[in-house]
Coordinates of C-alpha atoms and ligand atoms in Angstrom, one line a residue:
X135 CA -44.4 11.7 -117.4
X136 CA -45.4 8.4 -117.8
X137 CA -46.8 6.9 -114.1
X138 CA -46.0 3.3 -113.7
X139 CA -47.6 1.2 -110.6
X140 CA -45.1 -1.8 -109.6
X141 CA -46.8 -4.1 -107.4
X142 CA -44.4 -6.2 -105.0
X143 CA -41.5 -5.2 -102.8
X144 CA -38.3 -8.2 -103.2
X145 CA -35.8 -8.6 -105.3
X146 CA -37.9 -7.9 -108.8
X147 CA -39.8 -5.4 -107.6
X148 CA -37.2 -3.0 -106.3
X149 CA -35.3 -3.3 -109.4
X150 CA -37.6 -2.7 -111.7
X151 CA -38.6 0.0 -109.4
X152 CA -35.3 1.7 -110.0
X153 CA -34.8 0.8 -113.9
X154 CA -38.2 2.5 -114.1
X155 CA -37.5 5.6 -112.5
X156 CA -34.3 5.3 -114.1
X157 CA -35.8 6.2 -117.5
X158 CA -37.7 8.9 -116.3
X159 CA -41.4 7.8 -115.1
X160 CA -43.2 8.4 -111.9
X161 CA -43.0 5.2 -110.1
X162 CA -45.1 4.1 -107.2
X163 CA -44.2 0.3 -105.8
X164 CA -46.9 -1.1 -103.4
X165 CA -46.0 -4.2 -101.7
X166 CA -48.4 -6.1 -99.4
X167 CA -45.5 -7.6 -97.2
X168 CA -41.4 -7.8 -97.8
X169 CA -40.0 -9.9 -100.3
X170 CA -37.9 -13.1 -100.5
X171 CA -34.5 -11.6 -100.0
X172 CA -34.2 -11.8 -96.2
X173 CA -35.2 -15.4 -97.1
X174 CA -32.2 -15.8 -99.2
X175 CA -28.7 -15.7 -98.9
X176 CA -28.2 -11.8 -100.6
X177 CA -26.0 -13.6 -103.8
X178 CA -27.2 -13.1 -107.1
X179 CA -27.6 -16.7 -108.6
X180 CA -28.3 -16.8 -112.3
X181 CA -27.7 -20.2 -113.4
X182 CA -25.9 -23.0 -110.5
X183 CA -26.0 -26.0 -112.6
X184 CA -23.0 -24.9 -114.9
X185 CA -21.3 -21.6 -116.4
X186 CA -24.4 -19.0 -116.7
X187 CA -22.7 -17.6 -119.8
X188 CA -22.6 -21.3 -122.0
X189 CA -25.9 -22.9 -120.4
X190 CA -28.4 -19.9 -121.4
X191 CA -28.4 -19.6 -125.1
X192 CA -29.5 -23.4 -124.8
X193 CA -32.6 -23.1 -122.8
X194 CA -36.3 -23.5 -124.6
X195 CA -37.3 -20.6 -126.0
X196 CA -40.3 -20.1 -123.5
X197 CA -37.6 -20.1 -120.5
X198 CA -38.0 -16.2 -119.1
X199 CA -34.4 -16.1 -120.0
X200 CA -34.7 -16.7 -123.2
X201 CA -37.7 -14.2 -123.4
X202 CA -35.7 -11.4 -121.6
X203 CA -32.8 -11.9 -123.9
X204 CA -29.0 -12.4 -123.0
X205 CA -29.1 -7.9 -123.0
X206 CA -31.2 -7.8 -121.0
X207 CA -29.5 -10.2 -118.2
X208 CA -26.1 -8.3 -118.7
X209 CA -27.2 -5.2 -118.5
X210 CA -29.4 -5.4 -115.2
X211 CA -26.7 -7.1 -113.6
X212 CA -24.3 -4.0 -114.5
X213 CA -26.9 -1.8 -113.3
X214 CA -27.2 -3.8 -110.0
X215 CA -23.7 -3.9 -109.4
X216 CA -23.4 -0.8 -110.4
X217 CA -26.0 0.8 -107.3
X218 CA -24.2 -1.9 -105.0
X219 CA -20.5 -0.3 -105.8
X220 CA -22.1 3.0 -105.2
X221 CA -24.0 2.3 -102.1
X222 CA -20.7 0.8 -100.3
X223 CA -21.9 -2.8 -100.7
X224 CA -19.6 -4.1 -103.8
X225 CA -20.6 -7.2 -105.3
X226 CA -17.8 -9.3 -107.0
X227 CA -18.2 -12.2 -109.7
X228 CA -19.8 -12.5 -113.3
X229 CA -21.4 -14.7 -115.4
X230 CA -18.6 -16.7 -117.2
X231 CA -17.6 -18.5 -114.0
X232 CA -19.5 -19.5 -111.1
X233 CA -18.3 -18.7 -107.6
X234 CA -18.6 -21.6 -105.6
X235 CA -19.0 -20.7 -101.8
X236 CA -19.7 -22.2 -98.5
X237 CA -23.1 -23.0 -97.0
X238 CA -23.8 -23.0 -93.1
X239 CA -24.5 -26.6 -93.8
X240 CA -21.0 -27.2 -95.1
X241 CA -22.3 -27.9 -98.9
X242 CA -21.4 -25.9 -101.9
X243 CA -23.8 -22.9 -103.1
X244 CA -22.7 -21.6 -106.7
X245 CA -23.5 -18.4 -107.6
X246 CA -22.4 -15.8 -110.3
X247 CA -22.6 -12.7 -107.9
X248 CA -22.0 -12.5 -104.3
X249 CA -21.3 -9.3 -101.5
X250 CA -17.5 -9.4 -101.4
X251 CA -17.4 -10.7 -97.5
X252 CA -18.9 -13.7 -99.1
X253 CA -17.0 -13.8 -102.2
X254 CA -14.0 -14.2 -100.3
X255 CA -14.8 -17.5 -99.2
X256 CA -14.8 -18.6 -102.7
X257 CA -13.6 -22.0 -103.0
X258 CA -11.7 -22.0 -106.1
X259 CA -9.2 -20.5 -104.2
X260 CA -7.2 -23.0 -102.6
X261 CA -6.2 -20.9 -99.1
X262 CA -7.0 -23.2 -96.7
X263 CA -9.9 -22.3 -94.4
X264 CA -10.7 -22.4 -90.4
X265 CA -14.5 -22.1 -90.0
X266 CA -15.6 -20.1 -86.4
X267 CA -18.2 -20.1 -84.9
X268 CA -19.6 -17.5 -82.2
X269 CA -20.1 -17.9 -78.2
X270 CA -24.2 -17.7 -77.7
X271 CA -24.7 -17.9 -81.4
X272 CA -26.8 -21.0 -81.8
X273 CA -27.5 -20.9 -85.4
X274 CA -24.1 -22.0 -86.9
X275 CA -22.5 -25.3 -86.8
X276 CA -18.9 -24.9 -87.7
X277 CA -18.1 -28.5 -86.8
X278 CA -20.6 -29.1 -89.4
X279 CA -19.6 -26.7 -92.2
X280 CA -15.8 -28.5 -91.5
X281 CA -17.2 -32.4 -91.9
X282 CA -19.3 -31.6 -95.2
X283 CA -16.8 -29.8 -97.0
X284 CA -13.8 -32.4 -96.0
X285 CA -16.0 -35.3 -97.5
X286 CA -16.3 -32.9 -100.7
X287 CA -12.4 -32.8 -101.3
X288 CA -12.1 -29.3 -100.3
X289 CA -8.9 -28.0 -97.9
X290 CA -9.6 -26.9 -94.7
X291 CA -8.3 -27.0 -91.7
X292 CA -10.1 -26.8 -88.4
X293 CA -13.2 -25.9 -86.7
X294 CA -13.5 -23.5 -83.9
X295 CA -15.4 -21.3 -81.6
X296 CA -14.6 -18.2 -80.8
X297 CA -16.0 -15.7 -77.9
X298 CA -17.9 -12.3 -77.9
X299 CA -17.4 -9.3 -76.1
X300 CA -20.8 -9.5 -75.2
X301 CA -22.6 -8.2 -71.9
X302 CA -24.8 -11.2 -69.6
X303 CA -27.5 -11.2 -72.4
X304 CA -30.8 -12.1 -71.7
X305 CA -31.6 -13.6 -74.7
X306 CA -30.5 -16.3 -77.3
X307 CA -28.7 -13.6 -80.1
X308 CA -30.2 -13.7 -83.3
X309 CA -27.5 -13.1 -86.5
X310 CA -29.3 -9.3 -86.3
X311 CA -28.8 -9.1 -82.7
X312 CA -25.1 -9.4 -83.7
X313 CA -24.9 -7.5 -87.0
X314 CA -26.2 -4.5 -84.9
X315 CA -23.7 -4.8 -82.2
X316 CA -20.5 -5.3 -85.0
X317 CA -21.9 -1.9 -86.1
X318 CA -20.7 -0.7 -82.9
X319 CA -17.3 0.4 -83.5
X320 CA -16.1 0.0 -80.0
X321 CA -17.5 -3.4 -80.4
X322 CA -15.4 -4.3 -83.2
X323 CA -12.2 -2.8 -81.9
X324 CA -12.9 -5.3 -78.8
X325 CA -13.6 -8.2 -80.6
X326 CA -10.3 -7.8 -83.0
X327 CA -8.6 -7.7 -79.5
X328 CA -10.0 -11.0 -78.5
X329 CA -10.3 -13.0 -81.3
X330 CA -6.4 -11.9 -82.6
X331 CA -4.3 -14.2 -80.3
X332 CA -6.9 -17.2 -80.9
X333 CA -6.6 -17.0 -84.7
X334 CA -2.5 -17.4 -85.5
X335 CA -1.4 -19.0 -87.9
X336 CA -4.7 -18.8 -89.3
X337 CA -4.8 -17.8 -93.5
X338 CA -8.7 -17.7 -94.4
X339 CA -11.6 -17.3 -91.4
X340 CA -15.2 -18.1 -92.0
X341 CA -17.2 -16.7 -89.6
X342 CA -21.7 -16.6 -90.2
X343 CA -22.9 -13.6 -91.5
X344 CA -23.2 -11.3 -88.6
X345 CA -20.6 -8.6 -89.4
X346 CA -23.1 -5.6 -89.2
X347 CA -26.3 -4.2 -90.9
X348 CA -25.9 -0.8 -91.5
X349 CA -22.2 -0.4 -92.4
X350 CA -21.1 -3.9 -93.0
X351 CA -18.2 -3.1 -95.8
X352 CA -16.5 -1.2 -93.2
X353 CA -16.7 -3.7 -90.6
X354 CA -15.6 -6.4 -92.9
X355 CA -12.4 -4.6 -94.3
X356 CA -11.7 -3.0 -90.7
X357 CA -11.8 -6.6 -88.9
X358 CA -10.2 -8.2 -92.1
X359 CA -7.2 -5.0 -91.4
X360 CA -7.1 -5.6 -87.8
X361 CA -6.6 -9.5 -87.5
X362 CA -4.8 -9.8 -90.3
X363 CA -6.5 -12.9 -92.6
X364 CA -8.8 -13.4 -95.4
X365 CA -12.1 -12.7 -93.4
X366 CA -15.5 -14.1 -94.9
X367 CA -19.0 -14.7 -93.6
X368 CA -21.3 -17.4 -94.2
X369 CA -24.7 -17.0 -94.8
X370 CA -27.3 -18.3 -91.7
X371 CA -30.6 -19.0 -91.3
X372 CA -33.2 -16.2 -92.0
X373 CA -33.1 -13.6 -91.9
X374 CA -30.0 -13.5 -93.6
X375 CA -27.9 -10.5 -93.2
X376 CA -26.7 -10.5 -96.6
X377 CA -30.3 -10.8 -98.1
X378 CA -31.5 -8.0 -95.7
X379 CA -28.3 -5.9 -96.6
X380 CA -29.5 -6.1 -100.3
X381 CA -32.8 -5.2 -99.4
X382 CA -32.2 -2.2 -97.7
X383 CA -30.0 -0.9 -100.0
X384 CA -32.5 -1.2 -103.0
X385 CA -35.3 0.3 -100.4
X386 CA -33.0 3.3 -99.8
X387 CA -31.6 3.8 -103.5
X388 CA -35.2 4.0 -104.7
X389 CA -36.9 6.4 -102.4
X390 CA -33.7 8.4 -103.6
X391 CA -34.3 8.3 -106.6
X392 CA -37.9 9.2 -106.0
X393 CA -39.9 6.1 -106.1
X394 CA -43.3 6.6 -103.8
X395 CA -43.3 3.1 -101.5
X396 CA -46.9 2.0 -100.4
X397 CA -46.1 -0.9 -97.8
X398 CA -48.9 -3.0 -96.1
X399 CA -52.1 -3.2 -98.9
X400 CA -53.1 -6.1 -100.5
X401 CA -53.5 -4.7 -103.9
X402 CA -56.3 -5.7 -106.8
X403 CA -56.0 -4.9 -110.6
X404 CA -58.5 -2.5 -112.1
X405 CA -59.5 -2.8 -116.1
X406 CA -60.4 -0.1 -117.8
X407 CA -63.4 -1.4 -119.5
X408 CA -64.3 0.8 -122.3
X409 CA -60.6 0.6 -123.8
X410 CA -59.9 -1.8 -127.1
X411 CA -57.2 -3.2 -126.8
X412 CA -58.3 -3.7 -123.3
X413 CA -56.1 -2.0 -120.7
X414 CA -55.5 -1.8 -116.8
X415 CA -56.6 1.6 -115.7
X416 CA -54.7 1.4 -112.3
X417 CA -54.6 -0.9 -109.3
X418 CA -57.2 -0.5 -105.8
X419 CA -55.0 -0.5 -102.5
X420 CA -56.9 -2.8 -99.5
X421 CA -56.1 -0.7 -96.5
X422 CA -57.4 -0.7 -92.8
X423 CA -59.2 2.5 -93.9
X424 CA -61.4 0.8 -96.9
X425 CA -60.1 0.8 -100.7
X426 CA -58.1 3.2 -102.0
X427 CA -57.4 3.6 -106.4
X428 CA -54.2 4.4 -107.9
X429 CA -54.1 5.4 -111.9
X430 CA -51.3 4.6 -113.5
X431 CA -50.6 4.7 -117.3
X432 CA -48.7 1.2 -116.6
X433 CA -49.1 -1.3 -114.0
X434 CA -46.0 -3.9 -113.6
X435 CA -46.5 -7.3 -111.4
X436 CA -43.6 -8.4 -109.4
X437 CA -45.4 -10.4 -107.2
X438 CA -43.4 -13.4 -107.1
X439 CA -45.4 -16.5 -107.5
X440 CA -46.7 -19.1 -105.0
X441 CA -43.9 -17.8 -102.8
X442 CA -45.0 -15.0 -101.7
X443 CA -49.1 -14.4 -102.5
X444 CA -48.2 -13.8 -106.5
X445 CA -50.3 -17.3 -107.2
X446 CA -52.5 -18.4 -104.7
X447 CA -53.1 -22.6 -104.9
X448 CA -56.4 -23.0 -104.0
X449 CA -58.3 -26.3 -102.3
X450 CA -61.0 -26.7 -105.2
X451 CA -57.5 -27.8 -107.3
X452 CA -56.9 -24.2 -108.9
X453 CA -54.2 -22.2 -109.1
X454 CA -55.1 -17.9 -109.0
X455 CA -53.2 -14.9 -110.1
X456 CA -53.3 -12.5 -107.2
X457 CA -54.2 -9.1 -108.3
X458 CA -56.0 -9.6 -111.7
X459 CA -57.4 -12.7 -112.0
X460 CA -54.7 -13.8 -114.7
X461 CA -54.8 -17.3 -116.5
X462 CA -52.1 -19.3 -115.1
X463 CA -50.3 -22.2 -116.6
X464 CA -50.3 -24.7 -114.2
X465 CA -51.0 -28.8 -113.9
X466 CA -55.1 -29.2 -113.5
X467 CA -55.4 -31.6 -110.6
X468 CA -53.8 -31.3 -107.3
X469 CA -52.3 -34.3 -107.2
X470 CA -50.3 -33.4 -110.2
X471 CA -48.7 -30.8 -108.5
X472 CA -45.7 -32.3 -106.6
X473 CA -43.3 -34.9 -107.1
X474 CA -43.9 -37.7 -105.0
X475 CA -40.3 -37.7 -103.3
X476 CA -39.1 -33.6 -102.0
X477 CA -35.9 -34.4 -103.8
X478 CA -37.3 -34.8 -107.6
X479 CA -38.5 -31.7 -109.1
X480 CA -41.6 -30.2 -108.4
X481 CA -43.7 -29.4 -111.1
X482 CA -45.7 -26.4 -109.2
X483 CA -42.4 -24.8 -109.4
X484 CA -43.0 -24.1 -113.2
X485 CA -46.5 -22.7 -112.9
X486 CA -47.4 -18.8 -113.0
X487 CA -47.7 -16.8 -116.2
X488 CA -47.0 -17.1 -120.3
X489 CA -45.8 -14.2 -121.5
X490 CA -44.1 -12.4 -124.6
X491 CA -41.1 -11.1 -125.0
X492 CA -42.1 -7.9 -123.7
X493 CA -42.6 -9.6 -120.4
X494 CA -46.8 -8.8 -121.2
X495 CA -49.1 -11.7 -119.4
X496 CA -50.7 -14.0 -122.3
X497 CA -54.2 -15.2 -122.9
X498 CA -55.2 -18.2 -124.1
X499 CA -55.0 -17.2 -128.1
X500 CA -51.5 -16.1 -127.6
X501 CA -51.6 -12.2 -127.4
X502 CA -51.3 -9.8 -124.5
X503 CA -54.1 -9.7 -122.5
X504 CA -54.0 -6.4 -121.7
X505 CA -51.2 -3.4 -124.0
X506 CA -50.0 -1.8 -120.4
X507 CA -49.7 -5.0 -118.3
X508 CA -46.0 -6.2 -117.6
X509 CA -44.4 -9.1 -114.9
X510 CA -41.0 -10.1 -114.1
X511 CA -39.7 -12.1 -111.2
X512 CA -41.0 -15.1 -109.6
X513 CA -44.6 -14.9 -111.2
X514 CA -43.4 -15.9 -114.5
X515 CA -43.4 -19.2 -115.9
X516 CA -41.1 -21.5 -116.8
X517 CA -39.0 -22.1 -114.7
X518 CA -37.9 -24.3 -111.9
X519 CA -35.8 -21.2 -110.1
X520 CA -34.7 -23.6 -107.3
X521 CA -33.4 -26.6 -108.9
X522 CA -31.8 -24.3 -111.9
X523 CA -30.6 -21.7 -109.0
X524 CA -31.9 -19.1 -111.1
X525 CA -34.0 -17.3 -109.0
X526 CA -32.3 -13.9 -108.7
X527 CA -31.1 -13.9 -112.4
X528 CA -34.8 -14.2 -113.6
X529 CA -35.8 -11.6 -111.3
X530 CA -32.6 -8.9 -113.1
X531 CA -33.2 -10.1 -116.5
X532 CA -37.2 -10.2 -116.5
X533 CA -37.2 -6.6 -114.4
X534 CA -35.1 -5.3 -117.0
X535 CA -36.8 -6.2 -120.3
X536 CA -40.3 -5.5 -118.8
X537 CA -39.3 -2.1 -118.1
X538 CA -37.2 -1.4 -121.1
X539 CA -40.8 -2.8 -123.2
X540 CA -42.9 -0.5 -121.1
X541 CA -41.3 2.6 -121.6
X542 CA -38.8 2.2 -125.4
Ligands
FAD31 C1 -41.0 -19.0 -98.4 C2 -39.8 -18.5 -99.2 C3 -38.7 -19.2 -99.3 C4 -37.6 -18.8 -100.0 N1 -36.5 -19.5 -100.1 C5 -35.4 -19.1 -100.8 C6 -34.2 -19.8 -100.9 O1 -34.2 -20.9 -100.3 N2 -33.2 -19.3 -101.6 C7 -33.3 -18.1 -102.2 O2 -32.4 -17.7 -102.9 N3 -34.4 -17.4 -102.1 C8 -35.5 -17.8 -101.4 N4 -36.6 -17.0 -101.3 C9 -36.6 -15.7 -101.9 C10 -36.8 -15.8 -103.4 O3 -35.5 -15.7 -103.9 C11 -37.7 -14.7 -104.0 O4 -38.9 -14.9 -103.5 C12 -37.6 -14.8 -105.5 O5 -36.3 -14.4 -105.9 C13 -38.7 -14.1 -106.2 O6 -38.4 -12.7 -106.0 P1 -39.5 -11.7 -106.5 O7 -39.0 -10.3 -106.2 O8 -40.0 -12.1 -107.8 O9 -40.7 -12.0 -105.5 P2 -40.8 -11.9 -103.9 O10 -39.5 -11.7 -103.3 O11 -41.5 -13.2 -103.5 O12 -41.7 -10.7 -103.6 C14 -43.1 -10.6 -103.9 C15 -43.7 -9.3 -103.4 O13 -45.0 -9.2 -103.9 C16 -45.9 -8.8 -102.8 N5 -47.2 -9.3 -103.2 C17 -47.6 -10.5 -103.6 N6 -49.0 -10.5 -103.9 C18 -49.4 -9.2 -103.7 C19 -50.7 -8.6 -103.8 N7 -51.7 -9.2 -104.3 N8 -50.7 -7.3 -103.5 C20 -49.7 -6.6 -103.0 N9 -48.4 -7.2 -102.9 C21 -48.3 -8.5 -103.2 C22 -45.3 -9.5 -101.6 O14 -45.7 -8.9 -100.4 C23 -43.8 -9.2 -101.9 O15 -43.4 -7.9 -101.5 C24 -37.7 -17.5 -100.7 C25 -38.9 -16.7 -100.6 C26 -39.9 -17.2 -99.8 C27 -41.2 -16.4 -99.7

């Protein structure tokens, strides 16, 4: 059985993860910390700036897209929506069209696939919306969600605030504070009771994300049953519920499906010197307790970039792979880094590392630096994830092909 090391634990890191193990090897993912997707808003964005399906076959050919191929894109999505159907947490949407949904800041975030309670605030349908927000919840405007979509021409009607059947809390609630209580059923059936007689008349409801952690498909379709309406949520500030939602699901569905998860070391490549081609014998864990070695017969990075300790940007102006030490492409020169103005695009956003289209790290001469060394996700260069909104699409399609090169 063929043992395969996957270093990082978001988005990427899972997937690949589960492809892997998918296709019969012996998986162990080590992360150092948890990835981006509490950070994000839990949709799967694969291309924002127009239809995913028309603006991809035009990209350079050393875009990661282009390097993961259109198959390999459509098929990770499938398999992601796939595990998200399964695991109670359906995800609606598709690459030919965009949904365009609403941001806690009352602009427009367009995505190709989103959790259904978000999906359903989808603005392409014309329903008009009311936007609520919740007593104690301090993280969500609805006044402002209201003013920034009127000025971008979109119907909705009113703003409001709605209470909680909460008890004298001693705290500001955080969105998880909340989730956790809407996983209380007795909870739910006495917020349906309150909200109800507030909400007549009322066709589509945006509320923020809070409508549970652990079962949140039943609380959406139960609340949605009970008053009535349209019902969708709004992503908040982190951590986002829908990010986190994603995030445990993909935890859960690959300790399942037997992936070993190492949480908490920082991890360092190790070569195996005496073989030619050169190879990477394993990876050395940095724990509390001194360092300990894993073999593996393939090691994948998912260690997503500057982000999140993939690339480290150093103060003597250079820019350092994480775990192995691998060339990076990258500006020489800090000052070349970032755009002058936060709104132009930032050149560091492109840096991290060449590779093939087997997703295998590239030396300077063009050729695989080492045969059994993949990455996929954020580390990859390229791309400028945030301005394209491709983030989570690399992360699918680059998980994908990596694995599918590693093991045929
Ligand atoms: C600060 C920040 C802001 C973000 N903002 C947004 C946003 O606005 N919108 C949005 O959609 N998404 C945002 N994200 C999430 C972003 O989408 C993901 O980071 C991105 O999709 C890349 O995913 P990934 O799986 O490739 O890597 P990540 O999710 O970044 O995961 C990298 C993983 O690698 C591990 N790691 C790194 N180096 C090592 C090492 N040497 N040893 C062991 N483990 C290591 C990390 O601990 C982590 O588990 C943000 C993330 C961060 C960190």
């Amino acid at each position: 059985m063929t043992e395969i090391v996957v270093v990082g634990g978001g988005l990427t890191g899972l997937l690949a993860s589960i492809f892997a193990v998918d296709r019969g090897a012996k998986v162990t993912l080590v992360a150092r910390g948890r990835g981006g997707l509490t950070l994000s808003h839990g949709c799967i964005d694969v291309w924002g700036k127009a239809t995913p399906s028309r603006a991809l076959s035009r990209l350079r050919m050393s875009h990661p897209y282009r390097l993961a191929g259109a198959e390999s894109l459509r098929t990770g999505l499938e398999f992601l929506r796939d595990l998200c159907h399964q695991a109670d947490l359906p995800y609606i949407g598709n690459i030919s069209r965009n949904l365009r949904l609403p941001t806690a800041l009352g602009t427009i975030h367009t995505s190709a696939l989103a959790p259904k309670s978000l999906a359903l605030g989808d603005l392409r349908d014309n329903t008009p919306i009311t936007i609520a927000g919740v007593d104690g919840f301090r993280d969500f405007y609805p006044e402002l969600v209201v003013a920034n979509l009127l000025k971008a021409g979109i119907a909705i009607n009113d703003a409001l605030q709605l209470p909680l059947p909460l008890s004298a809390a001693r705290r500001d609630p955080y969105a998880m504070d909340l989730a956790r209580s809407f996983d209380d059923q007795h909870f739910r059936d006495e917020v349906a009771r309150i909200w109800k007689p507030r909400l007549s008349g009322i066709k589509r409801l945006g509320v923020p994300a809070i409508l549970g952690l652990f079962n949140p498909q039943l609380a959406h379709e139960e609340l949605q049953e009970r008053l009535g309406m349209a019902l969708f949520e709004i992503p908040t500030l982190p951590p986002s519920l829908p990010g986190l939602r994603l995030e445990r699901l993909l935890q859960r569905k690959a300790m399942e499906m037997g992936v070993f998860v190492i949480e908490g070391p920082k991890v360092l490549g190790r070569v195996d010197g005496s073989a030619k081609p050169a190879r990477v014998s394993g990876v050395v864990l940095q724990t509390a307790g001194g360092a300990r070695t894993l073999t593996a017969d393939i090691v994948l990075l998912a260690t997503g970039g500057v982000l999140h300790g993939g690339l480290v940007f150093q103060q003597n102006g250079r820019v350092q792979e994480s775990v192995l030490d691998l060339p990076v492409s990258y500006d020489e020169g800090r000052q070349h880094w970032t755009a002058y103005s936060p709104l132009e695009t930032q050149p560091y956003a492109n840096y991290g590392l060449r590779v093939n289209e087997q997703m295998q790290p590239l030396g300077a001469d063009g050729l695989p630096i080492y045969t059994n060394l993949f990455c996929a996700g954020g580390l990859i260069a390229g791309a400028d994830r945030s301005g394209e909104g491709s983030r989570q699409g690399i992360g699918v399609a680059t998980a994908y092909r990596a694995i599918e090169a590693a093991l045929g």
